Tab-separated table of N, CA, C and O in Angstrom:
chain	number	residue	atom	x	y	z
V	1	MET	N	48.949	-67.807	-39.752
V	1	MET	CA	47.965	-67.468	-38.837
V	1	MET	C	46.651	-67.577	-39.478
V	1	MET	O	46.244	-67.629	-40.418
V	2	LYS	N	45.717	-68.395	-38.499
V	2	LYS	CA	44.346	-68.698	-38.785
V	2	LYS	C	43.504	-68.076	-38.200
V	2	LYS	O	43.572	-67.589	-37.030
V	3	LEU	N	42.737	-67.176	-39.349
V	3	LEU	CA	41.489	-66.488	-38.664
V	3	LEU	C	40.743	-67.146	-38.127
V	3	LEU	O	39.993	-67.880	-38.766
V	4	LYS	N	39.913	-66.330	-36.907
V	4	LYS	CA	38.781	-67.270	-36.370
V	4	LYS	C	37.699	-66.355	-36.461
V	4	LYS	O	37.760	-64.717	-36.242
V	5	LYS	N	36.462	-66.832	-36.814
V	5	LYS	CA	35.336	-66.082	-37.277
V	5	LYS	C	35.188	-65.287	-35.860
V	5	LYS	O	34.638	-64.043	-36.195
V	6	ARG	N	34.971	-65.915	-34.605
V	6	ARG	CA	34.287	-65.155	-33.855
V	6	ARG	C	35.000	-63.658	-33.415
V	6	ARG	O	34.629	-62.689	-33.052
V	7	LYS	N	36.272	-64.113	-33.543
V	7	LYS	CA	37.247	-62.860	-33.268
V	7	LYS	C	37.061	-61.868	-34.392
V	7	LYS	O	36.958	-60.757	-33.914
V	8	ILE	N	36.855	-61.957	-35.592
V	8	ILE	CA	36.988	-61.261	-36.537
V	8	ILE	C	35.277	-60.306	-36.193
V	8	ILE	O	35.363	-59.283	-36.563
V	9	LYS	N	34.215	-61.151	-35.996
V	9	LYS	CA	33.187	-60.484	-35.866
V	9	LYS	C	33.185	-59.299	-34.787
V	9	LYS	O	32.607	-58.576	-34.794
V	10	TYR	N	33.837	-59.945	-33.428
V	10	TYR	CA	33.858	-58.589	-32.328
V	10	TYR	C	34.524	-57.512	-32.798
V	10	TYR	O	34.460	-56.639	-32.350
V	11	ALA	N	35.718	-57.914	-33.482
V	11	ALA	CA	36.670	-56.843	-33.966
V	11	ALA	C	35.932	-55.964	-35.103
V	11	ALA	O	36.307	-54.876	-34.926
V	12	THR	N	35.026	-56.366	-35.938
V	12	THR	CA	34.395	-55.420	-36.889
V	12	THR	C	33.079	-54.959	-36.185
V	12	THR	O	33.024	-53.585	-36.422
V	13	ILE	N	32.801	-55.519	-35.141
V	13	ILE	CA	31.546	-54.814	-34.503
V	13	ILE	C	31.985	-53.427	-33.891
V	13	ILE	O	31.841	-52.203	-33.759
V	14	PHE	N	33.191	-53.772	-33.075
V	14	PHE	CA	33.912	-52.680	-32.500
V	14	PHE	C	34.493	-51.822	-33.470
V	14	PHE	O	34.260	-50.449	-32.692
V	15	PHE	N	34.858	-52.209	-34.446
V	15	PHE	CA	35.478	-51.090	-35.616
V	15	PHE	C	34.334	-50.242	-35.885
V	15	PHE	O	34.450	-48.933	-35.934
V	16	VAL	N	33.123	-50.710	-36.448
V	16	VAL	CA	31.996	-49.954	-36.699
V	16	VAL	C	31.765	-48.838	-35.409
V	16	VAL	O	31.633	-47.534	-36.336
V	17	CYS	N	31.498	-48.844	-34.767
V	17	CYS	CA	30.908	-48.609	-33.351
V	17	CYS	C	31.965	-47.326	-33.136
V	17	CYS	O	31.459	-46.237	-33.151
V	18	TRP	N	33.527	-47.970	-32.929
V	18	TRP	CA	34.547	-46.949	-32.739
V	18	TRP	C	34.468	-45.835	-33.833
V	18	TRP	O	34.902	-44.690	-33.306
V	19	PHE	N	34.574	-46.387	-35.033
V	19	PHE	CA	34.576	-45.290	-35.975
V	19	PHE	C	33.745	-44.622	-36.334
V	19	PHE	O	33.906	-43.398	-36.319
V	20	SER	N	32.467	-44.518	-35.778
V	20	SER	CA	31.188	-43.853	-36.167
V	20	SER	C	31.307	-42.873	-34.824
V	20	SER	O	31.024	-41.739	-35.089
V	21	PHE	N	31.827	-43.236	-33.754
V	21	PHE	CA	31.923	-42.404	-32.498
V	21	PHE	C	32.742	-41.299	-32.900
V	21	PHE	O	32.584	-39.877	-32.661
V	22	LEU	N	34.186	-41.798	-33.345
V	22	LEU	CA	34.888	-40.653	-33.686
V	22	LEU	C	34.655	-40.006	-34.933
V	22	LEU	O	35.240	-38.700	-34.714
V	23	LEU	N	33.778	-40.557	-36.011
V	23	LEU	CA	33.704	-39.558	-36.928
V	23	LEU	C	32.579	-38.487	-36.191
V	23	LEU	O	32.930	-37.441	-36.884
V	24	PHE	N	31.712	-38.877	-35.428
V	24	PHE	CA	30.719	-38.002	-34.839
V	24	PHE	C	31.573	-36.965	-34.067
V	24	PHE	O	31.451	-35.936	-34.222
V	25	LEU	N	32.644	-37.494	-33.363
V	25	LEU	CA	33.331	-36.483	-32.460
V	25	LEU	C	34.334	-35.715	-33.351
V	25	LEU	O	33.985	-34.214	-32.796
V	26	VAL	N	35.110	-35.888	-34.171
V	26	VAL	CA	35.650	-35.172	-34.910
V	26	VAL	C	35.023	-34.183	-35.903
V	26	VAL	O	35.397	-32.869	-36.095
V	27	ASP	N	33.918	-34.912	-36.649
V	27	ASP	CA	33.371	-33.911	-37.666
V	27	ASP	C	32.137	-33.156	-36.905
V	27	ASP	O	31.923	-31.932	-37.214
V	28	GLY	N	31.816	-33.691	-35.980
V	28	GLY	CA	30.502	-32.839	-35.538
V	28	GLY	C	30.939	-31.951	-34.178
V	28	GLY	O	30.530	-30.890	-34.052
V	29	VAL	N	31.502	-32.402	-32.998
V	29	VAL	CA	31.959	-31.492	-32.061
V	29	VAL	C	33.046	-31.176	-32.068
V	29	VAL	O	33.086	-29.499	-31.893
V	30	LEU	N	34.261	-31.441	-32.620
V	30	LEU	CA	35.868	-30.909	-32.433
V	30	LEU	C	35.856	-30.128	-33.547
V	30	LEU	O	36.651	-29.186	-33.403
V	31	LYS	N	35.039	-30.421	-34.670
V	31	LYS	CA	35.644	-29.654	-35.920
V	31	LYS	C	37.129	-30.187	-36.581
V	31	LYS	O	37.938	-29.831	-35.813
V	32	PHE	N	37.181	-30.723	-37.248
V	32	PHE	CA	38.389	-31.327	-37.715
V	32	PHE	C	39.547	-30.472	-38.274
V	32	PHE	O	40.332	-30.215	-37.770
V	33	GLN	N	38.944	-28.994	-38.603
V	33	GLN	CA	39.807	-27.889	-39.337
V	33	GLN	C	40.313	-27.407	-38.039
V	33	GLN	O	41.576	-26.780	-37.744
V	34	THR	N	39.735	-27.247	-36.844
V	34	THR	CA	40.220	-26.830	-35.550
V	34	THR	C	41.116	-27.374	-35.049
V	34	THR	O	42.139	-27.138	-34.488
V	35	LEU	N	41.084	-29.074	-35.308
V	35	LEU	CA	42.479	-29.471	-34.798
V	35	LEU	C	43.302	-29.556	-35.661
V	35	LEU	O	44.239	-29.447	-35.145
V	36	VAL	N	43.380	-29.354	-36.900
V	36	VAL	CA	44.259	-29.143	-37.978
V	36	VAL	C	45.103	-28.055	-37.228
V	36	VAL	O	46.304	-27.581	-37.479
V	37	ASP	N	44.245	-26.664	-37.349
V	37	ASP	CA	44.851	-25.699	-36.855
V	37	ASP	C	45.628	-25.829	-34.991
V	37	ASP	O	46.936	-24.841	-35.159
V	38	TYR	N	45.271	-26.624	-34.292
V	38	TYR	CA	45.673	-26.738	-33.135
V	38	TYR	C	46.897	-27.547	-33.367
V	38	TYR	O	47.998	-27.059	-32.816
V	39	VAL	N	46.921	-28.518	-34.061
V	39	VAL	CA	48.150	-29.763	-34.452
V	39	VAL	C	48.922	-28.990	-35.247
V	39	VAL	O	50.228	-28.800	-34.900
V	40	GLY	N	48.764	-28.394	-36.311
V	40	GLY	CA	49.450	-27.739	-37.210
V	40	GLY	C	49.991	-28.285	-38.244
V	40	GLY	O	50.299	-28.003	-39.343
V	41	SER	N	49.532	-29.360	-38.573
V	41	SER	CA	49.665	-30.312	-39.545
V	41	SER	C	48.496	-31.429	-39.885
V	41	SER	O	47.888	-32.073	-39.136
V	42	TYR	N	48.201	-31.188	-41.464
V	42	TYR	CA	47.088	-32.218	-41.465
V	42	TYR	C	47.343	-33.655	-41.617
V	42	TYR	O	46.689	-34.424	-40.966
V	43	ALA	N	48.289	-33.755	-42.014
V	43	ALA	CA	49.108	-35.465	-41.907
V	43	ALA	C	49.254	-35.945	-40.833
V	43	ALA	O	48.716	-37.308	-40.576
V	44	ILE	N	49.848	-35.152	-39.653
V	44	ILE	CA	49.740	-35.628	-38.357
V	44	ILE	C	48.290	-36.041	-37.928
V	44	ILE	O	48.123	-37.312	-37.306
V	45	VAL	N	47.338	-34.989	-37.804
V	45	VAL	CA	45.898	-35.185	-37.746
V	45	VAL	C	45.386	-36.651	-38.269
V	45	VAL	O	44.950	-37.554	-37.575
V	46	GLU	N	45.495	-36.680	-39.183
V	46	GLU	CA	45.052	-37.577	-40.305
V	46	GLU	C	45.565	-39.236	-39.538
V	46	GLU	O	44.692	-40.164	-39.493
V	47	VAL	N	47.317	-39.426	-39.250
V	47	VAL	CA	47.622	-40.376	-38.861
V	47	VAL	C	47.326	-40.798	-37.433
V	47	VAL	O	46.776	-41.706	-37.049
V	48	VAL	N	46.746	-39.854	-36.634
V	48	VAL	CA	46.707	-40.047	-35.303
V	48	VAL	C	45.360	-40.715	-34.760
V	48	VAL	O	44.739	-41.445	-34.517
V	49	LEU	N	44.189	-39.902	-35.874
V	49	LEU	CA	42.896	-40.656	-36.078
V	49	LEU	C	42.861	-42.067	-36.607
V	49	LEU	O	42.157	-42.886	-36.172
V	50	LEU	N	43.645	-42.126	-37.645
V	50	LEU	CA	43.936	-43.660	-38.192
V	50	LEU	C	44.061	-44.602	-37.187
V	50	LEU	O	43.941	-45.840	-36.973
V	51	LEU	N	45.312	-44.396	-36.485
V	51	LEU	CA	45.765	-45.383	-35.335
V	51	LEU	C	44.734	-45.249	-34.093
V	51	LEU	O	44.948	-46.433	-33.637
V	52	LEU	N	43.665	-44.136	-33.869
V	52	LEU	CA	42.962	-44.131	-32.967
V	52	LEU	C	41.811	-45.255	-33.345
V	52	LEU	O	41.295	-45.618	-32.611
V	53	VAL	N	41.802	-45.538	-34.570
V	53	VAL	CA	40.682	-46.547	-35.140
V	53	VAL	C	41.791	-48.353	-35.067
V	53	VAL	O	40.730	-48.956	-34.573
V	54	ILE	N	42.451	-48.023	-35.663
V	54	ILE	CA	43.389	-49.103	-35.896
V	54	ILE	C	44.182	-50.103	-34.781
V	54	ILE	O	43.895	-51.348	-34.697
V	55	LEU	N	44.762	-49.360	-33.847
V	55	LEU	CA	45.310	-49.929	-32.657
V	55	LEU	C	44.380	-50.639	-31.644
V	55	LEU	O	44.152	-51.866	-31.380
V	56	PRO	N	43.146	-50.111	-31.424
V	56	PRO	CA	42.025	-50.606	-30.477
V	56	PRO	C	41.312	-51.626	-31.161
V	56	PRO	O	41.114	-52.614	-30.564
V	57	THR	N	40.930	-51.621	-32.558
V	57	THR	CA	40.890	-52.638	-32.990
V	57	THR	C	41.385	-54.009	-33.337
V	57	THR	O	40.799	-54.991	-33.165
V	58	TRP	N	42.925	-53.868	-33.495
V	58	TRP	CA	43.533	-54.842	-33.441
V	58	TRP	C	43.764	-55.233	-32.161
V	58	TRP	O	43.747	-56.754	-31.916
V	59	ALA	N	43.361	-54.860	-30.803
V	59	ALA	CA	43.458	-54.911	-29.996
V	59	ALA	C	42.459	-56.198	-29.597
V	59	ALA	O	42.588	-56.950	-28.723
V	60	VAL	N	41.311	-55.366	-29.727
V	60	VAL	CA	40.104	-56.213	-29.528
V	60	VAL	C	40.268	-57.560	-30.458
V	60	VAL	O	39.746	-58.831	-29.779
V	61	TYR	N	40.780	-57.486	-31.575
V	61	TYR	CA	40.816	-58.841	-32.392
V	61	TYR	C	41.940	-59.834	-31.287
V	61	TYR	O	41.425	-61.236	-31.277
V	62	ARG	N	43.274	-58.991	-30.742
V	62	ARG	CA	43.969	-60.024	-30.740
V	62	ARG	C	43.782	-60.610	-28.953
V	62	ARG	O	43.948	-61.689	-28.889
V	63	PHE	N	42.805	-59.994	-28.361
V	63	PHE	CA	42.556	-60.137	-26.733
V	63	PHE	C	41.465	-60.792	-26.933
V	63	PHE	O	41.001	-61.310	-25.439
V	64	THR	N	40.653	-61.049	-27.873
V	64	THR	CA	39.516	-61.766	-28.078
V	64	THR	C	39.698	-63.609	-27.794
V	64	THR	O	40.234	-63.776	-28.526
V	65	LYS	N	38.806	-63.712	-26.921
V	65	LYS	CA	39.297	-65.494	-26.758
V	65	LYS	C	38.457	-66.039	-27.684
V	65	LYS	O	36.848	-65.890	-28.173
V	66	GLU	N	38.738	-67.483	-28.238
V	66	GLU	CA	37.983	-68.154	-28.819
V	66	GLU	C	37.130	-68.737	-28.484
V	66	GLU	O	36.670	-69.775	-27.873
């Protein structure tokens, strides 16, 4: 698989923006401990948050036209 610079650039920009938004939302507004108390498992919250960052970033990379 050959990596394309334009696709990587757009995926990186999206990753940084989306990660900072989720960081603000989880640490500032929702409070991480509240999410852990609501869900009941620290590991599940961590995995879900990681997937919320990785999957959309992968989709942006995958569907960006060269």
